[in-house]
Amino acid sequence: MTDPLLPAGCSLRRLDETDLPSLLQLYAAVMAALPDASMFRLAGGPEAFFRGHFGERGESLGVSLDGELVAHGALTLPSAGDRDNYANDVGWPAARAATVALLSAAMVAPEHRRLGLHGVLIDARIARAHALGKPDLLVRAAPANAASRQAVIERGFVLVWLGVQAEGSLRHVFWRPADRPATAPAAGEAVWLDAEDLAAQQQLLATGWIGARVRPGDTAIGFVQAGP
């Protein structure tokens, strides 16, 4: 499939089993470039994760440049009780958790960053989840990952949870409806917190605030009181 926002020479398509070697190669390149390996973890390990997204439990989308896989994003369709269902972290009831879609495993080859590929994959997965009739989307990111945080908030996600997930990773979890951006109150000043001030973030989240604003070139998070 083509996308008008993709750079020249790039194409976007759904991946399958034949793409597994390329996915593992991309994963290795991404991990080698990370300053902290804990910033990116795939549930069950990379091979099991990728194989699990060629069927009913999820889908994988990839961007190729001149035939080489350079970016990837998965859409996970978990069951309510799955260990890696972020809805359980947020505290949603089982009926709602059973209908969620997760944007997961976003990867862009280090040499092809700043081309907008991450954003294209976010948009494509939002559209795909909406087409599948999923009402809620969740995505996670390491608190230190300012680029991912900015990308998802700019696309209508809001920060709703911060903590250690079942597999041991400290993560922010963001939410938006599949059919529209999450709405945050326009009135009132945001409370801006440093991205490293995790205790203050957790305190606001526990008292009904959401992280809904970012500023260019700034890693701080703007919190506002959630609407009714």
JSON list of C-alpha atoms in Angstrom, two decimals:
[
{"chain": "A", "resi": 1, "resn": "MET", "atom": "CA", "xyz": [0.00, 0.00, 0.00]},
{"chain": "A", "resi": 2, "resn": "THR", "atom": "CA", "xyz": [1.14, 3.58, -0.56]},
{"chain": "A", "resi": 3, "resn": "ASP", "atom": "CA", "xyz": [0.89, 6.57, 1.75]},
{"chain": "A", "resi": 4, "resn": "PRO", "atom": "CA", "xyz": [1.24, 10.21, 0.69]},
{"chain": "A", "resi": 5, "resn": "LEU", "atom": "CA", "xyz": [3.33, 10.95, 3.78]},
{"chain": "A", "resi": 6, "resn": "LEU", "atom": "CA", "xyz": [5.94, 8.31, 3.01]},
{"chain": "A", "resi": 7, "resn": "PRO", "atom": "CA", "xyz": [9.28, 9.45, 1.58]},
{"chain": "A", "resi": 8, "resn": "ALA", "atom": "CA", "xyz": [10.06, 8.61, -2.03]},
{"chain": "A", "resi": 9, "resn": "GLY", "atom": "CA", "xyz": [10.98, 4.96, -2.51]},
{"chain": "A", "resi": 10, "resn": "CYS", "atom": "CA", "xyz": [9.06, 3.79, 0.59]},
{"chain": "A", "resi": 11, "resn": "SER", "atom": "CA", "xyz": [6.05, 1.50, 0.71]},
{"chain": "A", "resi": 12, "resn": "LEU", "atom": "CA", "xyz": [3.80, 0.37, 3.54]},
{"chain": "A", "resi": 13, "resn": "ARG", "atom": "CA", "xyz": [2.41, -3.17, 3.72]},
{"chain": "A", "resi": 14, "resn": "ARG", "atom": "CA", "xyz": [1.18, -5.89, 6.04]},
{"chain": "A", "resi": 15, "resn": "LEU", "atom": "CA", "xyz": [3.93, -8.35, 6.93]},
{"chain": "A", "resi": 16, "resn": "ASP", "atom": "CA", "xyz": [3.80, -12.15, 7.10]},
{"chain": "A", "resi": 17, "resn": "GLU", "atom": "CA", "xyz": [5.94, -15.15, 8.03]},
{"chain": "A", "resi": 18, "resn": "THR", "atom": "CA", "xyz": [8.29, -14.59, 5.11]},
{"chain": "A", "resi": 19, "resn": "ASP", "atom": "CA", "xyz": [9.32, -11.27, 6.66]},
{"chain": "A", "resi": 20, "resn": "LEU", "atom": "CA", "xyz": [10.52, -12.80, 9.94]},
{"chain": "A", "resi": 21, "resn": "PRO", "atom": "CA", "xyz": [14.26, -12.75, 9.05]},
{"chain": "A", "resi": 22, "resn": "SER", "atom": "CA", "xyz": [14.02, -9.07, 8.10]},
{"chain": "A", "resi": 23, "resn": "LEU", "atom": "CA", "xyz": [12.12, -8.27, 11.29]},
{"chain": "A", "resi": 24, "resn": "LEU", "atom": "CA", "xyz": [14.77, -9.96, 13.44]},
{"chain": "A", "resi": 25, "resn": "GLN", "atom": "CA", "xyz": [17.50, -8.09, 11.59]},
{"chain": "A", "resi": 26, "resn": "LEU", "atom": "CA", "xyz": [15.72, -4.77, 12.13]},
{"chain": "A", "resi": 27, "resn": "TYR", "atom": "CA", "xyz": [15.19, -5.59, 15.80]},
{"chain": "A", "resi": 28, "resn": "ALA", "atom": "CA", "xyz": [18.90, -6.36, 16.27]},
{"chain": "A", "resi": 29, "resn": "ALA", "atom": "CA", "xyz": [19.89, -3.03, 14.67]},
{"chain": "A", "resi": 30, "resn": "VAL", "atom": "CA", "xyz": [17.45, -1.10, 16.87]},
{"chain": "A", "resi": 31, "resn": "MET", "atom": "CA", "xyz": [18.64, -2.82, 20.05]},
{"chain": "A", "resi": 32, "resn": "ALA", "atom": "CA", "xyz": [22.30, -2.23, 19.20]},
{"chain": "A", "resi": 33, "resn": "ALA", "atom": "CA", "xyz": [21.65, 1.50, 18.94]},
{"chain": "A", "resi": 34, "resn": "LEU", "atom": "CA", "xyz": [19.78, 1.85, 22.25]},
{"chain": "A", "resi": 35, "resn": "PRO", "atom": "CA", "xyz": [21.68, 3.34, 25.19]},
{"chain": "A", "resi": 36, "resn": "ASP", "atom": "CA", "xyz": [19.51, 1.27, 27.55]},
{"chain": "A", "resi": 37, "resn": "ALA", "atom": "CA", "xyz": [18.12, -2.10, 26.44]},
{"chain": "A", "resi": 38, "resn": "SER", "atom": "CA", "xyz": [15.26, -1.86, 28.96]},
{"chain": "A", "resi": 39, "resn": "MET", "atom": "CA", "xyz": [13.68, 0.89, 26.84]},
{"chain": "A", "resi": 40, "resn": "PHE", "atom": "CA", "xyz": [12.44, -1.69, 24.33]},
{"chain": "A", "resi": 41, "resn": "ARG", "atom": "CA", "xyz": [11.09, -5.11, 25.26]},
{"chain": "A", "resi": 42, "resn": "LEU", "atom": "CA", "xyz": [8.91, -7.50, 23.30]},
{"chain": "A", "resi": 43, "resn": "ALA", "atom": "CA", "xyz": [6.63, -9.81, 25.27]},
{"chain": "A", "resi": 44, "resn": "GLY", "atom": "CA", "xyz": [7.87, -13.40, 25.03]},
{"chain": "A", "resi": 45, "resn": "GLY", "atom": "CA", "xyz": [11.03, -12.40, 23.14]},
{"chain": "A", "resi": 46, "resn": "PRO", "atom": "CA", "xyz": [11.38, -11.06, 19.60]},
{"chain": "A", "resi": 47, "resn": "GLU", "atom": "CA", "xyz": [10.78, -14.21, 17.53]},
{"chain": "A", "resi": 48, "resn": "ALA", "atom": "CA", "xyz": [7.72, -15.31, 19.52]},
{"chain": "A", "resi": 49, "resn": "PHE", "atom": "CA", "xyz": [6.34, -11.77, 19.46]},
{"chain": "A", "resi": 50, "resn": "PHE", "atom": "CA", "xyz": [6.69, -11.37, 15.70]},
{"chain": "A", "resi": 51, "resn": "ARG", "atom": "CA", "xyz": [5.24, -14.81, 14.98]},
{"chain": "A", "resi": 52, "resn": "GLY", "atom": "CA", "xyz": [2.27, -13.93, 17.17]},
{"chain": "A", "resi": 53, "resn": "HIS", "atom": "CA", "xyz": [1.46, -10.95, 14.95]},
{"chain": "A", "resi": 54, "resn": "PHE", "atom": "CA", "xyz": [0.90, -12.81, 11.71]},
{"chain": "A", "resi": 55, "resn": "GLY", "atom": "CA", "xyz": [-2.53, -14.11, 12.68]},
{"chain": "A", "resi": 56, "resn": "GLU", "atom": "CA", "xyz": [-5.56, -13.70, 14.91]},
{"chain": "A", "resi": 57, "resn": "ARG", "atom": "CA", "xyz": [-3.73, -12.16, 17.86]},
{"chain": "A", "resi": 58, "resn": "GLY", "atom": "CA", "xyz": [-2.35, -9.28, 15.87]},
{"chain": "A", "resi": 59, "resn": "GLU", "atom": "CA", "xyz": [-0.97, -7.78, 12.72]},
{"chain": "A", "resi": 60, "resn": "SER", "atom": "CA", "xyz": [2.38, -6.35, 11.69]},
{"chain": "A", "resi": 61, "resn": "LEU", "atom": "CA", "xyz": [2.87, -3.40, 9.36]},
{"chain": "A", "resi": 62, "resn": "GLY", "atom": "CA", "xyz": [6.20, -2.58, 7.81]},
{"chain": "A", "resi": 63, "resn": "VAL", "atom": "CA", "xyz": [7.77, 0.18, 5.78]},
{"chain": "A", "resi": 64, "resn": "SER", "atom": "CA", "xyz": [10.25, -0.86, 3.10]},
{"chain": "A", "resi": 65, "resn": "LEU", "atom": "CA", "xyz": [12.72, 1.44, 1.39]},
{"chain": "A", "resi": 66, "resn": "ASP", "atom": "CA", "xyz": [14.02, 0.16, -1.94]},
{"chain": "A", "resi": 67, "resn": "GLY", "atom": "CA", "xyz": [13.06, -3.36, -0.87]},
{"chain": "A", "resi": 68, "resn": "GLU", "atom": "CA", "xyz": [14.65, -3.23, 2.62]},
{"chain": "A", "resi": 69, "resn": "LEU", "atom": "CA", "xyz": [12.50, -3.33, 5.77]},
{"chain": "A", "resi": 70, "resn": "VAL", "atom": "CA", "xyz": [13.32, -0.14, 7.66]},
{"chain": "A", "resi": 71, "resn": "ALA", "atom": "CA", "xyz": [10.38, 0.34, 10.05]},
{"chain": "A", "resi": 72, "resn": "HIS", "atom": "CA", "xyz": [7.79, -1.78, 11.82]},
{"chain": "A", "resi": 73, "resn": "GLY", "atom": "CA", "xyz": [4.73, -1.41, 14.02]},
{"chain": "A", "resi": 74, "resn": "ALA", "atom": "CA", "xyz": [2.45, -4.11, 15.42]},
{"chain": "A", "resi": 75, "resn": "LEU", "atom": "CA", "xyz": [-1.24, -3.97, 16.24]},
{"chain": "A", "resi": 76, "resn": "THR", "atom": "CA", "xyz": [-1.86, -6.39, 19.11]},
{"chain": "A", "resi": 77, "resn": "LEU", "atom": "CA", "xyz": [-5.37, -7.77, 19.70]},
{"chain": "A", "resi": 78, "resn": "PRO", "atom": "CA", "xyz": [-5.12, -9.32, 23.17]},
{"chain": "A", "resi": 79, "resn": "SER", "atom": "CA", "xyz": [-7.64, -11.25, 25.21]},
{"chain": "A", "resi": 80, "resn": "ALA", "atom": "CA", "xyz": [-8.86, -9.69, 28.45]},
{"chain": "A", "resi": 81, "resn": "GLY", "atom": "CA", "xyz": [-6.65, -11.78, 30.71]},
{"chain": "A", "resi": 82, "resn": "ASP", "atom": "CA", "xyz": [-3.45, -11.69, 28.67]},
{"chain": "A", "resi": 83, "resn": "ARG", "atom": "CA", "xyz": [-0.39, -10.74, 30.68]},
{"chain": "A", "resi": 84, "resn": "ASP", "atom": "CA", "xyz": [0.64, -8.15, 28.13]},
{"chain": "A", "resi": 85, "resn": "ASN", "atom": "CA", "xyz": [-2.76, -6.43, 27.90]},
{"chain": "A", "resi": 86, "resn": "TYR", "atom": "CA", "xyz": [-2.11, -2.86, 29.06]},
{"chain": "A", "resi": 87, "resn": "ALA", "atom": "CA", "xyz": [-5.81, -2.49, 29.90]},
{"chain": "A", "resi": 88, "resn": "ASN", "atom": "CA", "xyz": [-5.15, -4.55, 33.03]},
{"chain": "A", "resi": 89, "resn": "ASP", "atom": "CA", "xyz": [-2.55, -2.02, 34.16]},
{"chain": "A", "resi": 90, "resn": "VAL", "atom": "CA", "xyz": [-5.01, 0.82, 33.63]},
{"chain": "A", "resi": 91, "resn": "GLY", "atom": "CA", "xyz": [-7.60, -1.10, 35.65]},
{"chain": "A", "resi": 92, "resn": "TRP", "atom": "CA", "xyz": [-10.31, -1.58, 33.05]},
{"chain": "A", "resi": 93, "resn": "PRO", "atom": "CA", "xyz": [-12.96, -4.28, 33.58]},
{"chain": "A", "resi": 94, "resn": "ALA", "atom": "CA", "xyz": [-12.61, -7.50, 31.60]},
{"chain": "A", "resi": 95, "resn": "ALA", "atom": "CA", "xyz": [-15.39, -6.62, 29.17]},
{"chain": "A", "resi": 96, "resn": "ARG", "atom": "CA", "xyz": [-13.56, -3.47, 28.08]},
{"chain": "A", "resi": 97, "resn": "ALA", "atom": "CA", "xyz": [-10.11, -5.08, 28.19]},
{"chain": "A", "resi": 98, "resn": "ALA", "atom": "CA", "xyz": [-11.33, -7.76, 25.76]},
{"chain": "A", "resi": 99, "resn": "THR", "atom": "CA", "xyz": [-12.00, -5.19, 23.02]},
{"chain": "A", "resi": 100, "resn": "VAL", "atom": "CA", "xyz": [-8.82, -3.12, 23.19]},
{"chain": "A", "resi": 101, "resn": "ALA", "atom": "CA", "xyz": [-6.13, -2.84, 20.51]},
{"chain": "A", "resi": 102, "resn": "LEU", "atom": "CA", "xyz": [-2.52, -2.13, 21.41]},
{"chain": "A", "resi": 103, "resn": "LEU", "atom": "CA", "xyz": [-0.03, -0.23, 19.29]},
{"chain": "A", "resi": 104, "resn": "SER", "atom": "CA", "xyz": [3.18, -2.12, 20.02]},
{"chain": "A", "resi": 105, "resn": "ALA", "atom": "CA", "xyz": [6.73, -2.84, 18.91]},
{"chain": "A", "resi": 106, "resn": "ALA", "atom": "CA", "xyz": [7.40, 0.36, 16.97]},
{"chain": "A", "resi": 107, "resn": "MET", "atom": "CA", "xyz": [10.87, 0.19, 15.40]},
{"chain": "A", "resi": 108, "resn": "VAL", "atom": "CA", "xyz": [12.68, 2.40, 12.92]},
{"chain": "A", "resi": 109, "resn": "ALA", "atom": "CA", "xyz": [16.16, 1.58, 11.65]},
{"chain": "A", "resi": 110, "resn": "PRO", "atom": "CA", "xyz": [18.61, 4.06, 13.23]},
{"chain": "A", "resi": 111, "resn": "GLU", "atom": "CA", "xyz": [19.85, 5.33, 9.87]},
{"chain": "A", "resi": 112, "resn": "HIS", "atom": "CA", "xyz": [16.30, 6.06, 8.68]},
{"chain": "A", "resi": 113, "resn": "ARG", "atom": "CA", "xyz": [14.96, 8.05, 11.61]},
{"chain": "A", "resi": 114, "resn": "ARG", "atom": "CA", "xyz": [13.58, 11.59, 11.29]},
{"chain": "A", "resi": 115, "resn": "LEU", "atom": "CA", "xyz": [11.77, 10.66, 8.08]},
{"chain": "A", "resi": 116, "resn": "GLY", "atom": "CA", "xyz": [8.35, 10.52, 9.73]},
{"chain": "A", "resi": 117, "resn": "LEU", "atom": "CA", "xyz": [8.10, 6.72, 9.49]},
{"chain": "A", "resi": 118, "resn": "HIS", "atom": "CA", "xyz": [7.10, 6.26, 13.13]},
{"chain": "A", "resi": 119, "resn": "GLY", "atom": "CA", "xyz": [4.21, 8.69, 12.67]},
{"chain": "A", "resi": 120, "resn": "VAL", "atom": "CA", "xyz": [3.05, 6.98, 9.49]},
{"chain": "A", "resi": 121, "resn": "LEU", "atom": "CA", "xyz": [2.92, 3.65, 11.33]},
{"chain": "A", "resi": 122, "resn": "ILE", "atom": "CA", "xyz": [0.97, 5.16, 14.22]},
{"chain": "A", "resi": 123, "resn": "ASP", "atom": "CA", "xyz": [-1.59, 6.61, 11.82]},
{"chain": "A", "resi": 124, "resn": "ALA", "atom": "CA", "xyz": [-1.86, 3.36, 9.85]},
{"chain": "A", "resi": 125, "resn": "ARG", "atom": "CA", "xyz": [-2.47, 1.29, 12.97]},
{"chain": "A", "resi": 126, "resn": "ILE", "atom": "CA", "xyz": [-5.06, 3.71, 14.32]},
{"chain": "A", "resi": 127, "resn": "ALA", "atom": "CA", "xyz": [-6.92, 3.43, 11.01]},
{"chain": "A", "resi": 128, "resn": "ARG", "atom": "CA", "xyz": [-6.62, -0.36, 11.00]},
{"chain": "A", "resi": 129, "resn": "ALA", "atom": "CA", "xyz": [-7.92, -0.67, 14.58]},
{"chain": "A", "resi": 130, "resn": "HIS", "atom": "CA", "xyz": [-10.87, 1.56, 13.71]},
{"chain": "A", "resi": 131, "resn": "ALA", "atom": "CA", "xyz": [-11.61, -0.60, 10.66]},
{"chain": "A", "resi": 132, "resn": "LEU", "atom": "CA", "xyz": [-11.60, -3.68, 12.92]},
{"chain": "A", "resi": 133, "resn": "GLY", "atom": "CA", "xyz": [-14.17, -2.05, 15.20]},
{"chain": "A", "resi": 134, "resn": "LYS", "atom": "CA", "xyz": [-11.89, -1.64, 18.20]},
{"chain": "A", "resi": 135, "resn": "PRO", "atom": "CA", "xyz": [-13.20, 1.15, 20.45]},
{"chain": "A", "resi": 136, "resn": "ASP", "atom": "CA", "xyz": [-10.07, 1.79, 22.51]},
{"chain": "A", "resi": 137, "resn": "LEU", "atom": "CA", "xyz": [-6.37, 2.02, 21.71]},
{"chain": "A", "resi": 138, "resn": "LEU", "atom": "CA", "xyz": [-3.50, 1.80, 24.18]},
{"chain": "A", "resi": 139, "resn": "VAL", "atom": "CA", "xyz": [0.20, 2.30, 23.60]},
{"chain": "A", "resi": 140, "resn": "ARG", "atom": "CA", "xyz": [3.12, 2.23, 25.99]},
{"chain": "A", "resi": 141, "resn": "ALA", "atom": "CA", "xyz": [6.51, 3.92, 26.07]},
{"chain": "A", "resi": 142, "resn": "ALA", "atom": "CA", "xyz": [9.45, 4.08, 28.43]},
{"chain": "A", "resi": 143, "resn": "PRO", "atom": "CA", "xyz": [9.36, 7.34, 30.44]},
{"chain": "A", "resi": 144, "resn": "ALA", "atom": "CA", "xyz": [12.77, 8.22, 28.98]},
{"chain": "A", "resi": 145, "resn": "ASN", "atom": "CA", "xyz": [11.48, 7.88, 25.41]},
{"chain": "A", "resi": 146, "resn": "ALA", "atom": "CA", "xyz": [10.53, 11.50, 24.75]},
{"chain": "A", "resi": 147, "resn": "ALA", "atom": "CA", "xyz": [10.27, 11.02, 20.97]},
{"chain": "A", "resi": 148, "resn": "SER", "atom": "CA", "xyz": [7.63, 8.30, 21.25]},
{"chain": "A", "resi": 149, "resn": "ARG", "atom": "CA", "xyz": [5.74, 10.24, 23.91]},
{"chain": "A", "resi": 150, "resn": "GLN", "atom": "CA", "xyz": [5.58, 13.33, 21.73]},
{"chain": "A", "resi": 151, "resn": "ALA", "atom": "CA", "xyz": [4.51, 11.32, 18.67]},
{"chain": "A", "resi": 152, "resn": "VAL", "atom": "CA", "xyz": [1.56, 9.64, 20.38]},
{"chain": "A", "resi": 153, "resn": "ILE", "atom": "CA", "xyz": [0.33, 12.72, 22.25]},
{"chain": "A", "resi": 154, "resn": "GLU", "atom": "CA", "xyz": [0.43, 14.71, 19.01]},
{"chain": "A", "resi": 155, "resn": "ARG", "atom": "CA", "xyz": [-1.85, 12.02, 17.52]},
{"chain": "A", "resi": 156, "resn": "GLY", "atom": "CA", "xyz": [-4.54, 12.27, 20.14]},
{"chain": "A", "resi": 157, "resn": "PHE", "atom": "CA", "xyz": [-3.33, 9.91, 22.86]},
{"chain": "A", "resi": 158, "resn": "VAL", "atom": "CA", "xyz": [-3.24, 10.99, 26.51]},
{"chain": "A", "resi": 159, "resn": "LEU", "atom": "CA", "xyz": [-1.10, 9.61, 29.31]},
{"chain": "A", "resi": 160, "resn": "VAL", "atom": "CA", "xyz": [-3.28, 7.69, 31.78]},
{"chain": "A", "resi": 161, "resn": "TRP", "atom": "CA", "xyz": [-0.96, 5.37, 33.73]},
{"chain": "A", "resi": 162, "resn": "LEU", "atom": "CA", "xyz": [2.62, 4.98, 34.92]},
{"chain": "A", "resi": 163, "resn": "GLY", "atom": "CA", "xyz": [4.05, 1.94, 36.65]},
{"chain": "A", "resi": 164, "resn": "VAL", "atom": "CA", "xyz": [5.83, -1.39, 36.38]},
{"chain": "A", "resi": 165, "resn": "GLN", "atom": "CA", "xyz": [4.03, -3.80, 34.07]},
{"chain": "A", "resi": 166, "resn": "ALA", "atom": "CA", "xyz": [3.70, -7.55, 34.56]},
{"chain": "A", "resi": 167, "resn": "GLU", "atom": "CA", "xyz": [6.87, -8.37, 32.62]},
{"chain": "A", "resi": 168, "resn": "GLY", "atom": "CA", "xyz": [8.89, -5.93, 34.72]},
{"chain": "A", "resi": 169, "resn": "SER", "atom": "CA", "xyz": [9.14, -2.84, 32.54]},
{"chain": "A", "resi": 170, "resn": "LEU", "atom": "CA", "xyz": [8.53, 0.67, 33.87]},
{"chain": "A", "resi": 171, "resn": "ARG", "atom": "CA", "xyz": [6.22, 2.27, 31.32]},
{"chain": "A", "resi": 172, "resn": "HIS", "atom": "CA", "xyz": [3.86, 5.09, 30.55]},
{"chain": "A", "resi": 173, "resn": "VAL", "atom": "CA", "xyz": [0.54, 3.91, 29.08]},
{"chain": "A", "resi": 174, "resn": "PHE", "atom": "CA", "xyz": [-1.41, 6.23, 26.74]},
{"chain": "A", "resi": 175, "resn": "TRP", "atom": "CA", "xyz": [-5.05, 5.94, 25.61]},
{"chain": "A", "resi": 176, "resn": "ARG", "atom": "CA", "xyz": [-7.30, 7.29, 22.86]},
{"chain": "A", "resi": 177, "resn": "PRO", "atom": "CA", "xyz": [-10.55, 6.18, 21.21]},
{"chain": "A", "resi": 178, "resn": "ALA", "atom": "CA", "xyz": [-9.99, 4.55, 17.84]},
{"chain": "A", "resi": 179, "resn": "ASP", "atom": "CA", "xyz": [-12.42, 6.84, 16.03]},
{"chain": "A", "resi": 180, "resn": "ARG", "atom": "CA", "xyz": [-11.22, 10.23, 17.29]},
{"chain": "A", "resi": 181, "resn": "PRO", "atom": "CA", "xyz": [-8.48, 11.86, 19.36]},
{"chain": "A", "resi": 182, "resn": "ALA", "atom": "CA", "xyz": [-8.90, 11.83, 23.11]},
{"chain": "A", "resi": 183, "resn": "THR", "atom": "CA", "xyz": [-10.27, 15.15, 24.25]},
{"chain": "A", "resi": 184, "resn": "ALA", "atom": "CA", "xyz": [-8.52, 17.11, 26.96]},
{"chain": "A", "resi": 185, "resn": "PRO", "atom": "CA", "xyz": [-9.97, 20.21, 28.62]},
{"chain": "A", "resi": 186, "resn": "ALA", "atom": "CA", "xyz": [-8.80, 23.35, 26.83]},
{"chain": "A", "resi": 187, "resn": "ALA", "atom": "CA", "xyz": [-9.37, 25.63, 29.80]},
{"chain": "A", "resi": 188, "resn": "GLY", "atom": "CA", "xyz": [-6.89, 26.02, 32.63]},
{"chain": "A", "resi": 189, "resn": "GLU", "atom": "CA", "xyz": [-3.15, 25.91, 32.83]},
{"chain": "A", "resi": 190, "resn": "ALA", "atom": "CA", "xyz": [-1.27, 22.67, 32.46]},
{"chain": "A", "resi": 191, "resn": "VAL", "atom": "CA", "xyz": [0.95, 21.44, 35.25]},
{"chain": "A", "resi": 192, "resn": "TRP", "atom": "CA", "xyz": [4.29, 20.74, 33.63]},
{"chain": "A", "resi": 193, "resn": "LEU", "atom": "CA", "xyz": [6.38, 17.95, 35.14]},
{"chain": "A", "resi": 194, "resn": "ASP", "atom": "CA", "xyz": [9.87, 16.84, 34.30]},
{"chain": "A", "resi": 195, "resn": "ALA", "atom": "CA", "xyz": [9.90, 13.47, 32.55]},
{"chain": "A", "resi": 196, "resn": "GLU", "atom": "CA", "xyz": [12.14, 12.09, 35.31]},
{"chain": "A", "resi": 197, "resn": "ASP", "atom": "CA", "xyz": [9.82, 13.15, 38.13]},
{"chain": "A", "resi": 198, "resn": "LEU", "atom": "CA", "xyz": [7.97, 9.83, 38.20]},
{"chain": "A", "resi": 199, "resn": "ALA", "atom": "CA", "xyz": [6.58, 10.17, 41.71]},
{"chain": "A", "resi": 200, "resn": "ALA", "atom": "CA", "xyz": [4.89, 13.49, 40.91]},
{"chain": "A", "resi": 201, "resn": "GLN", "atom": "CA", "xyz": [3.47, 12.04, 37.69]},
{"chain": "A", "resi": 202, "resn": "GLN", "atom": "CA", "xyz": [2.02, 9.05, 39.53]},
{"chain": "A", "resi": 203, "resn": "GLN", "atom": "CA", "xyz": [0.47, 11.33, 42.13]},
{"chain": "A", "resi": 204, "resn": "LEU", "atom": "CA", "xyz": [-1.33, 13.40, 39.49]},
{"chain": "A", "resi": 205, "resn": "LEU", "atom": "CA", "xyz": [-2.46, 10.33, 37.54]},
{"chain": "A", "resi": 206, "resn": "ALA", "atom": "CA", "xyz": [-3.88, 8.81, 40.71]},
{"chain": "A", "resi": 207, "resn": "THR", "atom": "CA", "xyz": [-5.98, 11.93, 41.35]},
{"chain": "A", "resi": 208, "resn": "GLY", "atom": "CA", "xyz": [-7.65, 12.22, 37.96]},
{"chain": "A", "resi": 209, "resn": "TRP", "atom": "CA", "xyz": [-5.11, 14.13, 35.88]},
{"chain": "A", "resi": 210, "resn": "ILE", "atom": "CA", "xyz": [-3.90, 13.07, 32.42]},
{"chain": "A", "resi": 211, "resn": "GLY", "atom": "CA", "xyz": [-0.76, 13.88, 30.48]},
{"chain": "A", "resi": 212, "resn": "ALA", "atom": "CA", "xyz": [-2.08, 15.64, 27.39]},
{"chain": "A", "resi": 213, "resn": "ARG", "atom": "CA", "xyz": [0.45, 18.23, 26.27]},
{"chain": "A", "resi": 214, "resn": "VAL", "atom": "CA", "xyz": [4.02, 18.37, 25.00]},
{"chain": "A", "resi": 215, "resn": "ARG", "atom": "CA", "xyz": [6.25, 21.20, 23.83]},
{"chain": "A", "resi": 216, "resn": "PRO", "atom": "CA", "xyz": [8.75, 21.08, 20.93]},
{"chain": "A", "resi": 217, "resn": "GLY", "atom": "CA", "xyz": [12.29, 20.46, 22.10]},
{"chain": "A", "resi": 218, "resn": "ASP", "atom": "CA", "xyz": [11.16, 19.85, 25.69]},
{"chain": "A", "resi": 219, "resn": "THR", "atom": "CA", "xyz": [10.87, 16.52, 27.48]},
{"chain": "A", "resi": 220, "resn": "ALA", "atom": "CA", "xyz": [8.41, 17.83, 30.09]},
{"chain": "A", "resi": 221, "resn": "ILE", "atom": "CA", "xyz": [4.82, 16.54, 30.19]},
{"chain": "A", "resi": 222, "resn": "GLY", "atom": "CA", "xyz": [1.83, 18.85, 30.54]},
{"chain": "A", "resi": 223, "resn": "PHE", "atom": "CA", "xyz": [-0.88, 17.44, 32.84]},
{"chain": "A", "resi": 224, "resn": "VAL", "atom": "CA", "xyz": [-4.49, 18.62, 32.87]},
{"chain": "A", "resi": 225, "resn": "GLN", "atom": "CA", "xyz": [-7.50, 17.45, 34.85]},
{"chain": "A", "resi": 226, "resn": "ALA", "atom": "CA", "xyz": [-9.45, 14.80, 32.98]},
{"chain": "A", "resi": 227, "resn": "GLY", "atom": "CA", "xyz": [-12.90, 15.71, 31.77]},
{"chain": "A", "resi": 228, "resn": "PRO", "atom": "CA", "xyz": [-16.07, 13.91, 32.89]}
]
